[in-house]
Amino acid sequence: MMGVPRAASIVHRLRWDSLMQIYLSRPNITEKEIEAVCAVLRSPNLSLGPKLIEFELSFAKYIGTKRAVAVNSGTSGLFLCMLALGISQGDEVITSPFTFIASATSIMMAGAKPVFADIDPVTLNIDPAKIESKITEKTKAILPVEVFGNPAGLDKVCSIAQQYNLKVIEDSCEALGSALHGKKVGTFGTMSVFGFYPNKQITTGEGGMILTDDDNLADMCVSLRNQGRDKDTDWLTHKRLGYNFRLSDINCALGIAQLSRIELIRAKRRQVAKWYQEMLADDDRLTVPVEPDDCDISWFVFVVRLAERFSAQQRDKILEEMKHRDIQVGNYFPPVHLQPVMVERFGYKRGDFPITESVSERTIALPFYNDLTKDQTAMVCRTLKEVLDKILSAV
Ligand SMILES: Cc1ncc(COP(=O)(O)O)c(C=O)c1O
């Protein structure tokens, strides 16, 4: 960029960016949020300071639980839930095979086995009707996931858990702000976990939050995230095997500022979802996600599904063609039970969860973030339709 003035080069790059690429996801950070982070950097408290307490209190208030414990990722949050609930070697936890890998690996980190129950083909969440047959004397908990932000079926999962005296660990990493029958996601489980990776509704860069109404469970998580220290012990006394899963005040300052505009963020994402729904509704080659009557979905991603007549190879070709046209798309999610680590450890195989496998072969995650414009959304839809025409004409 020799000889090009800096401001001009930035404008040039931004224009080039917006013309050439439509991203799968983009964080949305305001100047006020950058200022909030800088203010922490100018303070003496970079970790375990006032911003941690403020973030935890404001998060618990927003969701409506007694306690919130901030951690450095959704994964470490889920893992700490296992430990706090005493889940360990020889135990089983029932979860969905159609999710991000951490829902299952957090169970394994505690030494327990993830036992999968297939999904409902419409909601894409664990099918409550398939859970009971998976319960054994080793089952300690159910870990439902509100996949892509959809809370459908969560109440049914909780009543099965109650019936069998099982704990519920809600993996709410994708569903900040979602509600079922007017009750917020994160308040259904014994414990629940949210994630703040940059593609989430709000971000802290990296981060997560554990929620619970149980003080003992929350206190245990506070100790476990901080090297096994207890409230009443000094800095170099470690009561139990702990970890460093702390979330710094720098991250928390960003989280507080982002959370303060969560309803605006949700409204923007709802608008993008609505544009997609309207623009793709008439295409019978696709199933487009809709919001069930009893659900308030906080949109995490927008995942469409190809009709049954498309093969997995055709889906992959569509992903490739979209990327060639500078539109980033994703294959959310490959079946968890078929991940190499699961096959090797537990011997899961193709055919074990046919609905998950069939859905996984046909999903396409479209670009989705707060500031995606109507024109960009239209461009994605137009391009997708052209690519579908091309793929079908090649058959
Ligand atoms: C359903 C689900 N569970 C767990 C996680 C893990 O969160 P993190 O990436 O913050 O560890 C994610 C993150 O993408 C997720 O989508």
Tab-separated table of C-alpha atoms and ligand atoms in Angstrom:
chain	number	residue	atom	x	y	z
A	1	MET	CA	0.000	0.000	0.000
A	2	MET	CA	3.026	2.272	-0.561
A	3	GLY	CA	1.957	5.805	-1.393
A	4	VAL	CA	-1.758	5.246	-0.657
A	5	PRO	CA	-2.959	7.458	2.200
A	6	ARG	CA	-4.036	5.359	5.185
A	7	ALA	CA	-7.664	6.595	5.326
A	8	ALA	CA	-8.079	6.035	1.610
A	9	SER	CA	-6.655	2.543	1.885
A	10	ILE	CA	-9.102	1.674	4.666
A	11	VAL	CA	-12.045	2.968	2.632
A	12	HIS	CA	-10.766	1.038	-0.375
A	13	ARG	CA	-10.445	-2.130	1.685
A	14	LEU	CA	-13.891	-1.756	3.240
A	15	ARG	CA	-15.452	-1.207	-0.179
A	16	TRP	CA	-13.585	-4.179	-1.563
A	17	ASP	CA	-14.697	-6.263	1.456
A	18	SER	CA	-18.347	-5.362	1.071
A	19	LEU	CA	-18.291	-5.979	-2.657
A	20	MET	CA	-16.356	-9.188	-2.614
A	21	GLN	CA	-17.272	-11.128	0.472
A	22	ILE	CA	-20.370	-11.932	2.413
A	23	TYR	CA	-19.184	-13.514	5.612
A	24	LEU	CA	-20.778	-16.375	7.505
A	25	SER	CA	-20.670	-14.396	10.724
A	26	ARG	CA	-19.249	-11.077	11.940
A	27	PRO	CA	-18.903	-9.681	15.425
A	28	ASN	CA	-20.534	-6.309	15.992
A	29	ILE	CA	-18.522	-4.067	18.331
A	30	THR	CA	-19.392	-0.406	18.939
A	31	GLU	CA	-17.022	2.446	19.799
A	32	LYS	CA	-18.633	2.535	23.257
A	33	GLU	CA	-17.644	-1.103	23.742
A	34	ILE	CA	-14.070	-0.429	22.656
A	35	GLU	CA	-14.035	2.418	25.191
A	36	ALA	CA	-15.331	0.097	27.936
A	37	VAL	CA	-12.483	-2.338	27.251
A	38	CYS	CA	-9.923	0.495	27.191
A	39	ALA	CA	-11.204	1.770	30.541
A	40	VAL	CA	-10.382	-1.610	32.115
A	41	LEU	CA	-6.939	-1.545	30.520
A	42	ARG	CA	-6.351	1.824	32.193
A	43	SER	CA	-7.435	0.404	35.579
A	44	PRO	CA	-5.463	-1.760	38.029
A	45	ASN	CA	-8.047	-4.616	37.875
A	46	LEU	CA	-7.551	-6.747	34.805
A	47	SER	CA	-8.841	-9.946	36.399
A	48	LEU	CA	-11.155	-10.890	39.311
A	49	GLY	CA	-12.134	-7.219	39.501
A	50	PRO	CA	-15.386	-5.236	39.543
A	51	LYS	CA	-16.282	-5.946	35.896
A	52	LEU	CA	-16.442	-9.683	36.607
A	53	ILE	CA	-18.956	-9.108	39.404
A	54	GLU	CA	-20.955	-6.641	37.311
A	55	PHE	CA	-21.104	-8.981	34.307
A	56	GLU	CA	-22.228	-11.922	36.463
A	57	LEU	CA	-24.911	-9.868	38.229
A	58	SER	CA	-26.285	-8.326	35.068
A	59	PHE	CA	-26.313	-11.675	33.273
A	60	ALA	CA	-28.126	-13.460	36.122
A	61	LYS	CA	-30.646	-10.608	36.188
A	62	TYR	CA	-31.241	-10.770	32.432
A	63	ILE	CA	-31.837	-14.529	32.409
A	64	GLY	CA	-33.552	-14.692	35.792
A	65	THR	CA	-31.399	-17.061	37.836
A	66	LYS	CA	-30.002	-16.621	41.320
A	67	ARG	CA	-26.375	-17.044	40.338
A	68	ALA	CA	-24.081	-16.602	37.336
A	69	VAL	CA	-20.435	-17.679	37.154
A	70	ALA	CA	-18.333	-16.330	34.289
A	71	VAL	CA	-15.756	-18.640	32.692
A	72	ASN	CA	-13.375	-18.439	29.753
A	73	SER	CA	-15.502	-20.480	27.311
A	74	GLY	CA	-18.777	-22.298	26.892
A	75	THR	CA	-16.834	-25.562	26.850
A	76	SER	CA	-15.172	-24.958	30.209
A	77	GLY	CA	-18.575	-23.925	31.570
A	78	LEU	CA	-20.145	-27.224	30.511
A	79	PHE	CA	-17.195	-29.162	31.899
A	80	LEU	CA	-17.472	-27.400	35.274
A	81	CYS	CA	-21.197	-28.248	35.403
A	82	MET	CA	-20.267	-31.935	35.105
A	83	LEU	CA	-17.738	-31.633	37.920
A	84	ALA	CA	-20.031	-29.606	40.174
A	85	LEU	CA	-22.792	-32.190	39.724
A	86	GLY	CA	-20.359	-35.011	40.544
A	87	ILE	CA	-20.577	-36.614	37.098
A	88	SER	CA	-17.549	-38.814	36.541
A	89	GLN	CA	-16.120	-42.121	35.296
A	90	GLY	CA	-18.791	-44.747	34.706
A	91	ASP	CA	-21.644	-42.233	34.417
A	92	GLU	CA	-23.690	-41.516	31.325
A	93	VAL	CA	-25.193	-38.243	30.100
A	94	ILE	CA	-27.798	-38.201	27.335
A	95	THR	CA	-27.424	-35.535	24.663
A	96	SER	CA	-28.056	-34.689	21.018
A	97	PRO	CA	-25.836	-35.961	18.184
A	98	PHE	CA	-26.731	-32.826	16.176
A	99	THR	CA	-24.781	-30.080	17.929
A	100	PHE	CA	-21.358	-28.546	18.278
A	101	ILE	CA	-18.831	-31.118	19.510
A	102	ALA	CA	-18.342	-29.452	22.931
A	103	SER	CA	-21.818	-30.545	24.109
A	104	ALA	CA	-20.484	-34.112	24.036
A	105	THR	CA	-16.780	-33.645	24.733
A	106	SER	CA	-17.515	-31.743	27.958
A	107	ILE	CA	-19.147	-34.974	29.194
A	108	MET	CA	-16.041	-36.953	28.204
A	109	MET	CA	-13.706	-34.469	29.909
A	110	ALA	CA	-15.378	-35.461	33.184
A	111	GLY	CA	-14.736	-39.138	32.374
A	112	ALA	CA	-18.387	-39.919	31.572
A	113	LYS	CA	-19.952	-41.265	28.369
A	114	PRO	CA	-22.095	-39.199	26.000
A	115	VAL	CA	-25.124	-41.282	25.070
A	116	PHE	CA	-26.996	-39.891	22.092
A	117	ALA	CA	-30.700	-39.820	21.335
A	118	ASP	CA	-31.714	-38.904	17.787
A	119	ILE	CA	-33.290	-35.549	16.937
A	120	ASP	CA	-36.724	-34.346	15.945
A	121	PRO	CA	-36.551	-33.697	12.169
A	122	VAL	CA	-38.462	-30.423	12.454
A	123	THR	CA	-36.991	-28.712	15.533
A	124	LEU	CA	-33.543	-30.350	15.075
A	125	ASN	CA	-33.348	-30.654	18.876
A	126	ILE	CA	-33.083	-33.939	20.783
A	127	ASP	CA	-36.385	-35.814	20.328
A	128	PRO	CA	-37.988	-36.171	23.782
A	129	ALA	CA	-39.705	-39.376	22.597
A	130	LYS	CA	-36.296	-40.998	22.025
A	131	ILE	CA	-34.828	-40.243	25.454
A	132	GLU	CA	-36.482	-42.770	27.755
A	133	SER	CA	-35.095	-45.828	25.947
A	134	LYS	CA	-31.575	-44.453	26.514
A	135	ILE	CA	-31.885	-44.158	30.299
A	136	THR	CA	-29.910	-46.770	32.265
A	137	GLU	CA	-28.827	-47.050	35.895
A	138	LYS	CA	-25.665	-45.182	34.823
A	139	THR	CA	-27.537	-42.138	33.516
A	140	LYS	CA	-26.943	-39.077	35.683
A	141	ALA	CA	-28.124	-36.205	33.530
A	142	ILE	CA	-29.630	-35.032	30.272
A	143	LEU	CA	-27.882	-32.287	28.318
A	144	PRO	CA	-30.362	-30.706	25.887
A	145	VAL	CA	-29.076	-28.160	23.365
A	146	GLU	CA	-31.183	-25.296	21.986
A	147	VAL	CA	-29.663	-25.815	18.593
A	148	PHE	CA	-29.400	-22.665	16.429
A	149	GLY	CA	-31.278	-20.862	19.240
A	150	ASN	CA	-34.477	-22.943	19.063
A	151	PRO	CA	-35.803	-23.974	22.499
A	152	ALA	CA	-38.537	-26.308	21.176
A	153	GLY	CA	-39.074	-29.451	23.266
A	154	LEU	CA	-37.011	-28.282	26.231
A	155	ASP	CA	-39.959	-28.495	28.634
A	156	LYS	CA	-40.618	-32.118	27.627
A	157	VAL	CA	-36.961	-33.031	28.193
A	158	CYS	CA	-37.140	-31.479	31.665
A	159	SER	CA	-40.246	-33.433	32.629
A	160	ILE	CA	-38.591	-36.713	31.604
A	161	ALA	CA	-35.553	-35.757	33.690
A	162	GLN	CA	-37.765	-34.986	36.651
A	163	GLN	CA	-39.598	-38.288	36.288
A	164	TYR	CA	-36.297	-40.222	36.398
A	165	ASN	CA	-34.616	-37.962	38.966
A	166	LEU	CA	-31.944	-36.835	36.519
A	167	LYS	CA	-30.165	-33.493	36.424
A	168	VAL	CA	-30.555	-31.219	33.406
A	169	ILE	CA	-27.546	-29.327	32.079
A	170	GLU	CA	-28.863	-26.929	29.472
A	171	ASP	CA	-26.401	-26.205	26.702
A	172	SER	CA	-27.708	-22.723	25.933
A	173	CYS	CA	-24.536	-21.609	24.151
A	174	GLU	CA	-26.486	-20.742	20.999
A	175	ALA	CA	-29.656	-19.365	22.551
A	176	LEU	CA	-29.093	-16.160	24.521
A	177	GLY	CA	-32.490	-14.496	24.852
A	178	SER	CA	-34.615	-17.390	23.537
A	179	ALA	CA	-37.717	-18.360	25.491
A	180	LEU	CA	-40.227	-21.203	25.566
A	181	HIS	CA	-43.791	-20.435	26.722
A	182	GLY	CA	-42.398	-17.061	27.847
A	183	LYS	CA	-39.775	-18.674	30.122
A	184	LYS	CA	-36.179	-17.794	29.261
A	185	VAL	CA	-33.746	-20.437	28.102
A	186	GLY	CA	-31.148	-20.967	30.819
A	187	THR	CA	-33.775	-21.220	33.555
A	188	PHE	CA	-34.972	-24.733	32.699
A	189	GLY	CA	-31.962	-26.789	33.771
A	190	THR	CA	-30.364	-27.548	37.115
A	191	MET	CA	-27.485	-25.669	35.528
A	192	SER	CA	-27.125	-23.961	32.163
A	193	VAL	CA	-24.288	-22.553	30.092
A	194	PHE	CA	-24.035	-19.720	27.558
A	195	GLY	CA	-21.144	-19.056	25.174
A	196	PHE	CA	-19.654	-15.788	23.923
A	197	TYR	CA	-17.508	-16.800	20.959
A	198	PRO	CA	-17.591	-14.009	18.316
A	199	ASN	CA	-20.344	-15.643	16.245
A	200	LYS	CA	-22.769	-15.618	19.193
A	201	GLN	CA	-25.548	-13.087	19.917
A	202	ILE	CA	-23.114	-11.280	22.236
A	203	THR	CA	-19.378	-11.781	22.435
A	204	THR	CA	-16.599	-11.309	24.954
A	205	GLY	CA	-13.968	-12.470	22.427
A	206	GLU	CA	-13.942	-15.834	24.179
A	207	GLY	CA	-16.066	-16.607	27.206
A	208	GLY	CA	-18.947	-18.410	28.803
A	209	MET	CA	-21.414	-18.154	31.689
A	210	ILE	CA	-22.744	-20.838	34.028
A	211	LEU	CA	-26.169	-20.204	35.525
A	212	THR	CA	-27.948	-21.892	38.402
A	213	ASP	CA	-30.307	-21.195	41.297
A	214	ASP	CA	-28.246	-23.467	43.554
A	215	ASP	CA	-25.669	-21.612	45.678
A	216	ASN	CA	-23.652	-24.742	46.411
A	217	LEU	CA	-23.273	-25.557	42.705
A	218	ALA	CA	-22.371	-21.950	41.895
A	219	ASP	CA	-19.810	-21.759	44.730
A	220	MET	CA	-18.242	-25.004	43.516
A	221	CYS	CA	-17.909	-23.568	39.995
A	222	VAL	CA	-16.356	-20.371	41.407
A	223	SER	CA	-13.747	-22.513	43.168
A	224	LEU	CA	-13.135	-24.849	40.217
A	225	ARG	CA	-12.603	-21.982	37.759
A	226	ASN	CA	-10.013	-20.461	40.097
A	227	GLN	CA	-7.509	-23.248	40.830
A	228	GLY	CA	-9.642	-24.856	43.554
A	229	ARG	CA	-9.429	-21.819	45.828
A	230	ASP	CA	-12.300	-21.288	48.250
A	231	LYS	CA	-13.863	-17.985	49.307
A	232	ASP	CA	-12.460	-18.352	52.811
A	233	THR	CA	-8.949	-19.563	51.952
A	234	ASP	CA	-5.932	-17.480	51.009
A	235	TRP	CA	-4.516	-17.148	47.478
A	236	LEU	CA	-2.069	-20.064	47.762
A	237	THR	CA	-4.340	-22.567	49.460
A	238	HIS	CA	-6.066	-24.936	47.036
A	239	LYS	CA	-8.855	-26.986	48.518
A	240	ARG	CA	-9.581	-29.168	45.494
A	241	LEU	CA	-8.293	-29.912	42.003
A	242	GLY	CA	-9.139	-26.752	40.117
A	243	TYR	CA	-8.478	-25.062	36.799
A	244	ASN	CA	-7.777	-21.624	35.441
A	245	PHE	CA	-11.021	-20.959	33.619
A	246	ARG	CA	-11.247	-17.311	34.726
A	247	LEU	CA	-12.708	-14.656	32.434
A	248	SER	CA	-10.697	-11.432	32.608
A	249	ASP	CA	-12.264	-8.063	33.405
A	250	ILE	CA	-11.277	-6.976	29.892
A	251	ASN	CA	-13.612	-9.609	28.455
A	252	CYS	CA	-16.284	-8.890	31.065
A	253	ALA	CA	-16.345	-5.164	30.199
A	254	LEU	CA	-17.113	-6.088	26.600
A	255	GLY	CA	-19.765	-8.556	27.768
A	256	ILE	CA	-21.508	-5.976	29.988
A	257	ALA	CA	-21.674	-3.450	27.152
A	258	GLN	CA	-22.900	-6.044	24.639
A	259	LEU	CA	-25.515	-7.414	27.036
A	260	SER	CA	-26.881	-3.905	27.600
A	261	ARG	CA	-28.050	-3.831	23.962
A	262	ILE	CA	-29.094	-7.483	23.639
A	263	GLU	CA	-32.691	-6.633	22.708
A	264	LEU	CA	-31.514	-4.394	19.867
A	265	ILE	CA	-29.141	-7.131	18.704
A	266	ARG	CA	-31.926	-9.686	18.821
A	267	ALA	CA	-34.245	-7.397	16.855
A	268	LYS	CA	-31.640	-6.935	14.121
A	269	ARG	CA	-31.077	-10.684	13.872
A	270	ARG	CA	-34.813	-11.320	13.834
A	271	GLN	CA	-35.085	-8.920	10.897
A	272	VAL	CA	-32.383	-10.761	8.936
A	273	ALA	CA	-34.112	-14.091	9.659
A	274	LYS	CA	-37.410	-12.597	8.435
A	275	TRP	CA	-35.815	-11.411	5.168
A	276	TYR	CA	-34.431	-14.896	4.561
A	277	GLN	CA	-37.797	-16.482	5.385
A	278	GLU	CA	-39.592	-14.158	2.956
A	279	MET	CA	-37.043	-14.449	0.167
A	280	LEU	CA	-36.728	-18.235	0.309
A	281	ALA	CA	-40.314	-19.175	1.214
A	282	ASP	CA	-41.374	-19.945	-2.357
A	283	ASP	CA	-38.524	-22.344	-3.109
A	284	ASP	CA	-39.669	-25.932	-2.635
A	285	ARG	CA	-36.090	-27.176	-2.883
A	286	LEU	CA	-35.466	-25.784	0.592
A	287	THR	CA	-36.874	-26.082	4.097
A	288	VAL	CA	-36.512	-22.770	5.857
A	289	PRO	CA	-36.533	-22.547	9.684
A	290	VAL	CA	-39.642	-21.059	11.230
A	291	GLU	CA	-40.427	-20.056	14.772
A	292	PRO	CA	-42.826	-22.475	16.519
A	293	ASP	CA	-45.834	-20.721	18.157
A	294	ASP	CA	-44.682	-21.428	21.722
A	295	CYS	CA	-41.071	-20.306	21.079
A	296	ASP	CA	-39.293	-16.981	20.980
A	297	ILE	CA	-36.140	-17.820	19.045
A	298	SER	CA	-33.054	-15.692	19.543
A	299	TRP	CA	-31.531	-16.318	16.121
A	300	PHE	CA	-27.969	-17.626	16.313
A	301	VAL	CA	-27.514	-18.757	12.710
A	302	PHE	CA	-29.851	-19.261	9.765
A	303	VAL	CA	-29.661	-22.845	8.560
A	304	VAL	CA	-31.721	-24.019	5.574
A	305	ARG	CA	-32.166	-27.636	4.581
A	306	LEU	CA	-32.173	-29.090	1.082
A	307	ALA	CA	-35.052	-31.325	-0.012
A	308	GLU	CA	-34.586	-35.098	0.323
A	309	ARG	CA	-33.809	-35.464	-3.375
A	310	PHE	CA	-30.428	-33.749	-2.875
A	311	SER	CA	-27.484	-35.961	-1.969
A	312	ALA	CA	-24.697	-35.152	0.495
A	313	GLN	CA	-22.328	-34.743	-2.479
A	314	GLN	CA	-24.670	-32.207	-4.069
A	315	ARG	CA	-24.865	-30.279	-0.797
A	316	ASP	CA	-21.078	-30.171	-0.613
A	317	LYS	CA	-20.921	-28.974	-4.206
A	318	ILE	CA	-23.423	-26.212	-3.364
A	319	LEU	CA	-21.229	-25.093	-0.442
A	320	GLU	CA	-18.245	-25.024	-2.776
A	321	GLU	CA	-20.097	-23.064	-5.485
A	322	MET	CA	-21.331	-20.500	-2.948
A	323	LYS	CA	-17.803	-19.989	-1.664
A	324	HIS	CA	-16.561	-19.554	-5.239
A	325	ARG	CA	-19.087	-16.741	-5.504
A	326	ASP	CA	-17.598	-15.149	-2.353
A	327	ILE	CA	-20.478	-16.063	-0.084
A	328	GLN	CA	-19.355	-17.878	3.020
A	329	VAL	CA	-21.581	-20.772	4.063
A	330	GLY	CA	-21.244	-23.627	6.565
A	331	ASN	CA	-22.269	-27.248	7.046
A	332	TYR	CA	-23.710	-26.994	10.562
A	333	PHE	CA	-23.439	-29.661	11.970
A	334	PRO	CA	-21.717	-32.882	10.948
A	335	PRO	CA	-23.097	-35.668	13.214
A	336	VAL	CA	-21.228	-35.686	16.514
A	337	HIS	CA	-21.397	-39.499	16.838
A	338	LEU	CA	-19.481	-39.848	13.550
A	339	GLN	CA	-16.611	-37.586	14.583
A	340	PRO	CA	-13.371	-39.631	14.591
A	341	VAL	CA	-12.934	-39.202	18.352
A	342	MET	CA	-16.428	-40.631	19.021
A	343	VAL	CA	-16.045	-43.533	16.606
A	344	GLU	CA	-12.685	-44.438	18.098
A	345	ARG	CA	-13.747	-44.110	21.754
A	346	PHE	CA	-17.263	-45.529	21.689
A	347	GLY	CA	-17.654	-47.352	18.380
A	348	TYR	CA	-20.544	-45.218	17.143
A	349	LYS	CA	-21.224	-45.838	13.457
A	350	ARG	CA	-23.184	-44.629	10.463
A	351	GLY	CA	-26.827	-45.641	10.792
A	352	ASP	CA	-26.931	-45.193	14.589
A	353	PHE	CA	-28.882	-41.904	14.390
A	354	PRO	CA	-30.472	-41.794	10.929
A	355	ILE	CA	-32.408	-38.536	11.320
A	356	THR	CA	-29.311	-36.648	12.423
A	357	GLU	CA	-27.326	-38.180	9.571
A	358	SER	CA	-29.930	-37.304	6.955
A	359	VAL	CA	-30.367	-33.729	8.251
A	360	SER	CA	-26.592	-33.202	8.518
A	361	GLU	CA	-26.114	-34.141	4.878
A	362	ARG	CA	-28.516	-31.448	3.692
A	363	THR	CA	-28.013	-28.406	5.889
A	364	ILE	CA	-26.527	-25.116	4.708
A	365	ALA	CA	-25.756	-22.326	7.181
A	366	LEU	CA	-26.192	-19.002	5.380
A	367	PRO	CA	-24.393	-15.758	6.231
A	368	PHE	CA	-25.961	-14.392	9.393
A	369	TYR	CA	-25.064	-11.452	11.615
A	370	ASN	CA	-26.526	-8.251	13.061
A	371	ASP	CA	-25.564	-5.913	10.259
A	372	LEU	CA	-26.265	-8.075	7.240
A	373	THR	CA	-28.216	-5.737	4.942
A	374	LYS	CA	-31.376	-6.494	3.001
A	375	ASP	CA	-29.373	-6.199	-0.245
A	376	GLN	CA	-26.764	-8.652	0.973
A	377	THR	CA	-29.493	-11.054	2.127
A	378	ALA	CA	-31.120	-10.768	-1.317
A	379	MET	CA	-27.761	-11.414	-2.967
A	380	VAL	CA	-27.274	-14.588	-0.863
A	381	CYS	CA	-30.763	-15.852	-1.771
A	382	ARG	CA	-30.376	-15.048	-5.465
A	383	THR	CA	-27.002	-16.770	-5.592
A	384	LEU	CA	-28.257	-19.806	-3.703
A	385	LYS	CA	-31.155	-20.209	-6.149
A	386	GLU	CA	-28.794	-19.902	-9.133
A	387	VAL	CA	-26.472	-22.503	-7.639
A	388	LEU	CA	-29.391	-24.868	-6.978
A	389	ASP	CA	-30.495	-24.447	-10.631
A	390	LYS	CA	-26.957	-25.235	-11.785
A	391	ILE	CA	-26.602	-28.298	-9.573
A	392	LEU	CA	-29.976	-29.708	-10.637
A	393	SER	CA	-29.361	-29.043	-14.320
A	394	ALA	CA	-26.128	-31.059	-14.079
A	395	VAL	CA	-28.046	-34.216	-12.989
B	1	LIG	C1	-24.060	-25.782	21.256
B	1	LIG	C2	-22.695	-25.328	21.692
B	1	LIG	N1	-22.173	-25.850	22.813
B	1	LIG	C3	-20.969	-25.489	23.260
B	1	LIG	C4	-20.199	-24.562	22.584
B	1	LIG	C5	-18.838	-24.234	23.083
B	1	LIG	O1	-18.643	-22.908	23.368
B	1	LIG	P1	-17.158	-22.286	23.314
B	1	LIG	O2	-16.762	-22.237	21.867
B	1	LIG	O3	-17.328	-20.934	23.923
B	1	LIG	O4	-16.279	-23.176	24.097
B	1	LIG	C6	-20.718	-23.980	21.416
B	1	LIG	C7	-19.918	-22.976	20.699
B	1	LIG	O5	-19.936	-22.756	19.540
B	1	LIG	C8	-21.986	-24.384	20.940
B	1	LIG	O6	-22.493	-23.888	19.813
